[in-house]
């Protein structure tokens, strides 16, 4: 069973919190809040998303690279992680 399936409830809860944070940004913009407040909300969203991404990446590394069942799985998982990191870092 995949780590994202095992931790689905926890991950979905974090996604729902992110949705709530994005809705707060929308409300702030629609309500004409000062840009400093909007920027703070956006920074919070980015931090939460980075934390979620980091957690899933770390679980991927542990389950599919460090504890891979064979060299083929390890190579595939390593390549997947490398591709995600390329996109994430841009």
mmCIF file with all atom_site columns, C-alpha atoms in Angstrom:
data_model
loop_
_atom_site.group_PDB
_atom_site.id
_atom_site.type_symbol
_atom_site.label_atom_id
_atom_site.label_alt_id
_atom_site.label_comp_id
_atom_site.label_asym_id
_atom_site.label_entity_id
_atom_site.label_seq_id
_atom_site.pdbx_PDB_ins_code
_atom_site.Cartn_x
_atom_site.Cartn_y
_atom_site.Cartn_z
_atom_site.occupancy
_atom_site.B_iso_or_equiv
_atom_site.pdbx_formal_charge
_atom_site.auth_seq_id
_atom_site.auth_comp_id
_atom_site.auth_asym_id
_atom_site.auth_atom_id
_atom_site.pdbx_PDB_model_num
ATOM 1  C CA . UNK A 1 1  ? 0.000   0.000  0.000   1.00 0.00 ? 1  UNK A CA 1
ATOM 2  C CA . UNK A 1 2  ? 1.314   3.427  -0.940  1.00 0.00 ? 2  UNK A CA 1
ATOM 3  C CA . UNK A 1 3  ? 2.240   5.957  1.717   1.00 0.00 ? 3  UNK A CA 1
ATOM 4  C CA . UNK A 1 4  ? -0.234  8.441  0.199   1.00 0.00 ? 4  UNK A CA 1
ATOM 5  C CA . UNK A 1 5  ? -3.002  5.862  0.576   1.00 0.00 ? 5  UNK A CA 1
ATOM 6  C CA . UNK A 1 6  ? -1.977  5.007  4.134   1.00 0.00 ? 6  UNK A CA 1
ATOM 7  C CA . UNK A 1 7  ? -1.858  8.704  5.096   1.00 0.00 ? 7  UNK A CA 1
ATOM 8  C CA . UNK A 1 8  ? -4.784  9.793  2.919   1.00 0.00 ? 8  UNK A CA 1
ATOM 9  C CA . UNK A 1 9  ? -6.933  11.220 5.718   1.00 0.00 ? 9  UNK A CA 1
ATOM 10 C CA . UNK A 1 10 ? -4.073  13.305 7.113   1.00 0.00 ? 10 UNK A CA 1
ATOM 11 C CA . UNK A 1 11 ? -3.059  14.560 3.664   1.00 0.00 ? 11 UNK A CA 1
ATOM 12 C CA . UNK A 1 12 ? -6.641  15.419 2.681   1.00 0.00 ? 12 UNK A CA 1
ATOM 13 C CA . UNK A 1 13 ? -7.056  17.345 5.951   1.00 0.00 ? 13 UNK A CA 1
ATOM 14 C CA . UNK A 1 14 ? -3.976  19.401 5.078   1.00 0.00 ? 14 UNK A CA 1
ATOM 15 C CA . UNK A 1 15 ? -5.365  20.059 1.589   1.00 0.00 ? 15 UNK A CA 1
ATOM 16 C CA . UNK A 1 16 ? -8.616  21.270 3.119   1.00 0.00 ? 16 UNK A CA 1
ATOM 17 C CA . UNK A 1 17 ? -6.700  23.660 5.378   1.00 0.00 ? 17 UNK A CA 1
ATOM 18 C CA . UNK A 1 18 ? -4.849  24.935 2.297   1.00 0.00 ? 18 UNK A CA 1
ATOM 19 C CA . UNK A 1 19 ? -8.180  25.512 0.560   1.00 0.00 ? 19 UNK A CA 1
ATOM 20 C CA . UNK A 1 20 ? -9.324  27.512 3.568   1.00 0.00 ? 20 UNK A CA 1
ATOM 21 C CA . UNK A 1 21 ? -6.151  29.582 3.459   1.00 0.00 ? 21 UNK A CA 1
ATOM 22 C CA . UNK A 1 22 ? -6.643  30.287 -0.256  1.00 0.00 ? 22 UNK A CA 1
ATOM 23 C CA . UNK A 1 23 ? -10.222 31.315 0.416   1.00 0.00 ? 23 UNK A CA 1
ATOM 24 C CA . UNK A 1 24 ? -8.900  33.727 3.062   1.00 0.00 ? 24 UNK A CA 1
ATOM 25 C CA . UNK A 1 25 ? -6.634  35.266 0.398   1.00 0.00 ? 25 UNK A CA 1
ATOM 26 C CA . UNK A 1 26 ? -9.614  35.621 -1.922  1.00 0.00 ? 26 UNK A CA 1
ATOM 27 C CA . UNK A 1 27 ? -11.701 37.252 0.818   1.00 0.00 ? 27 UNK A CA 1
ATOM 28 C CA . UNK A 1 28 ? -8.862  39.622 1.658   1.00 0.00 ? 28 UNK A CA 1
ATOM 29 C CA . UNK A 1 29 ? -8.527  40.689 -1.967  1.00 0.00 ? 29 UNK A CA 1
ATOM 30 C CA . UNK A 1 30 ? -12.264 41.056 -2.450  1.00 0.00 ? 30 UNK A CA 1
ATOM 31 C CA . UNK A 1 31 ? -12.521 42.975 0.811   1.00 0.00 ? 31 UNK A CA 1
ATOM 32 C CA . UNK A 1 32 ? -9.812  45.426 -0.200  1.00 0.00 ? 32 UNK A CA 1
ATOM 33 C CA . UNK A 1 33 ? -7.422  44.445 2.594   1.00 0.00 ? 33 UNK A CA 1
ATOM 34 C CA . UNK A 1 34 ? -3.985  46.102 2.616   1.00 0.00 ? 34 UNK A CA 1
ATOM 35 C CA . UNK A 1 35 ? -1.324  44.456 0.466   1.00 0.00 ? 35 UNK A CA 1
ATOM 36 C CA . UNK A 1 36 ? 0.779   43.616 3.523   1.00 0.00 ? 36 UNK A CA 1
ATOM 37 C CA . UNK A 1 37 ? -2.042  41.512 4.901   1.00 0.00 ? 37 UNK A CA 1
ATOM 38 C CA . UNK A 1 38 ? -2.541  39.782 1.543   1.00 0.00 ? 38 UNK A CA 1
ATOM 39 C CA . UNK A 1 39 ? 1.191   39.079 1.299   1.00 0.00 ? 39 UNK A CA 1
ATOM 40 C CA . UNK A 1 40 ? 1.187   37.563 4.793   1.00 0.00 ? 40 UNK A CA 1
ATOM 41 C CA . UNK A 1 41 ? -1.694  35.291 3.842   1.00 0.00 ? 41 UNK A CA 1
ATOM 42 C CA . UNK A 1 42 ? 0.098   34.262 0.642   1.00 0.00 ? 42 UNK A CA 1
ATOM 43 C CA . UNK A 1 43 ? 3.279   33.513 2.582   1.00 0.00 ? 43 UNK A CA 1
ATOM 44 C CA . UNK A 1 44 ? 1.264   31.288 4.911   1.00 0.00 ? 44 UNK A CA 1
ATOM 45 C CA . UNK A 1 45 ? -0.213  29.414 1.960   1.00 0.00 ? 45 UNK A CA 1
ATOM 46 C CA . UNK A 1 46 ? 3.204   28.918 0.426   1.00 0.00 ? 46 UNK A CA 1
ATOM 47 C CA . UNK A 1 47 ? 4.608   27.648 3.722   1.00 0.00 ? 47 UNK A CA 1
ATOM 48 C CA . UNK A 1 48 ? 1.757   25.200 4.163   1.00 0.00 ? 48 UNK A CA 1
ATOM 49 C CA . UNK A 1 49 ? 2.071   23.931 0.598   1.00 0.00 ? 49 UNK A CA 1
ATOM 50 C CA . UNK A 1 50 ? 5.850   23.590 0.925   1.00 0.00 ? 50 UNK A CA 1
ATOM 51 C CA . UNK A 1 51 ? 5.399   21.638 4.145   1.00 0.00 ? 51 UNK A CA 1
ATOM 52 C CA . UNK A 1 52 ? 2.905   19.282 2.534   1.00 0.00 ? 52 UNK A CA 1
ATOM 53 C CA . UNK A 1 53 ? 5.112   18.815 -0.522  1.00 0.00 ? 53 UNK A CA 1
ATOM 54 C CA . UNK A 1 54 ? 8.152   18.146 1.649   1.00 0.00 ? 54 UNK A CA 1
ATOM 55 C CA . UNK A 1 55 ? 6.281   15.573 3.704   1.00 0.00 ? 55 UNK A CA 1
ATOM 56 C CA . UNK A 1 56 ? 5.093   13.640 0.644   1.00 0.00 ? 56 UNK A CA 1
ATOM 57 C CA . UNK A 1 57 ? 8.573   13.831 -0.907  1.00 0.00 ? 57 UNK A CA 1
ATOM 58 C CA . UNK A 1 58 ? 10.177  12.525 2.278   1.00 0.00 ? 58 UNK A CA 1
ATOM 59 C CA . UNK A 1 59 ? 7.693   9.656  2.524   1.00 0.00 ? 59 UNK A CA 1
ATOM 60 C CA . UNK A 1 60 ? 8.343   8.861  -1.161  1.00 0.00 ? 60 UNK A CA 1
ATOM 61 C CA . UNK A 1 61 ? 12.081  8.819  -0.521  1.00 0.00 ? 61 UNK A CA 1
ATOM 62 C CA . UNK A 1 62 ? 11.755  6.517  2.470   1.00 0.00 ? 62 UNK A CA 1
ATOM 63 C CA . UNK A 1 63 ? 9.236   4.095  1.008   1.00 0.00 ? 63 UNK A CA 1
ATOM 64 C CA . UNK A 1 64 ? 10.246  3.909  -2.645  1.00 0.00 ? 64 UNK A CA 1
ATOM 65 C CA . UNK A 1 65 ? 13.974  4.689  -2.612  1.00 0.00 ? 65 UNK A CA 1
ATOM 66 C CA . UNK A 1 66 ? 15.471  3.731  0.747   1.00 0.00 ? 66 UNK A CA 1
ATOM 67 C CA . UNK A 1 67 ? 13.208  0.733  1.306   1.00 0.00 ? 67 UNK A CA 1
ATOM 68 C CA . UNK A 1 68 ? 12.659  -0.258 -2.322  1.00 0.00 ? 68 UNK A CA 1
ATOM 69 C CA . UNK A 1 69 ? 11.985  -3.920 -2.918  1.00 0.00 ? 69 UNK A CA 1
ATOM 70 C CA . UNK A 1 70 ? 14.383  -4.083 -5.866  1.00 0.00 ? 70 UNK A CA 1
ATOM 71 C CA . UNK A 1 71 ? 16.765  -2.000 -7.946  1.00 0.00 ? 71 UNK A CA 1
ATOM 72 C CA . UNK A 1 72 ? 14.141  -1.373 -10.638 1.00 0.00 ? 72 UNK A CA 1
ATOM 73 C CA . UNK A 1 73 ? 11.718  0.184  -8.141  1.00 0.00 ? 73 UNK A CA 1
ATOM 74 C CA . UNK A 1 74 ? 14.541  2.222  -6.620  1.00 0.00 ? 74 UNK A CA 1
ATOM 75 C CA . UNK A 1 75 ? 15.620  3.564  -10.036 1.00 0.00 ? 75 UNK A CA 1
ATOM 76 C CA . UNK A 1 76 ? 12.051  4.440  -11.047 1.00 0.00 ? 76 UNK A CA 1
ATOM 77 C CA . UNK A 1 77 ? 11.311  6.162  -7.730  1.00 0.00 ? 77 UNK A CA 1
ATOM 78 C CA . UNK A 1 78 ? 14.586  8.069  -7.863  1.00 0.00 ? 78 UNK A CA 1
ATOM 79 C CA . UNK A 1 79 ? 13.799  9.326  -11.358 1.00 0.00 ? 79 UNK A CA 1
ATOM 80 C CA . UNK A 1 80 ? 10.275  10.336 -10.286 1.00 0.00 ? 80 UNK A CA 1
ATOM 81 C CA . UNK A 1 81 ? 11.681  12.310 -7.383  1.00 0.00 ? 81 UNK A CA 1
ATOM 82 C CA . UNK A 1 82 ? 14.331  13.926 -9.598  1.00 0.00 ? 82 UNK A CA 1
ATOM 83 C CA . UNK A 1 83 ? 11.661  15.085 -12.065 1.00 0.00 ? 83 UNK A CA 1
ATOM 84 C CA . UNK A 1 84 ? 9.488   16.497 -9.289  1.00 0.00 ? 84 UNK A CA 1
ATOM 85 C CA . UNK A 1 85 ? 12.451  18.324 -7.764  1.00 0.00 ? 85 UNK A CA 1
ATOM 86 C CA . UNK A 1 86 ? 13.282  19.898 -11.131 1.00 0.00 ? 86 UNK A CA 1
ATOM 87 C CA . UNK A 1 87 ? 9.753   21.259 -11.358 1.00 0.00 ? 87 UNK A CA 1
ATOM 88 C CA . UNK A 1 88 ? 9.576   22.222 -7.674  1.00 0.00 ? 88 UNK A CA 1
ATOM 89 C CA . UNK A 1 89 ? 12.822  24.183 -7.709  1.00 0.00 ? 89 UNK A CA 1
ATOM 90 C CA . UNK A 1 90 ? 11.930  26.317 -10.750 1.00 0.00 ? 90 UNK A CA 1
#
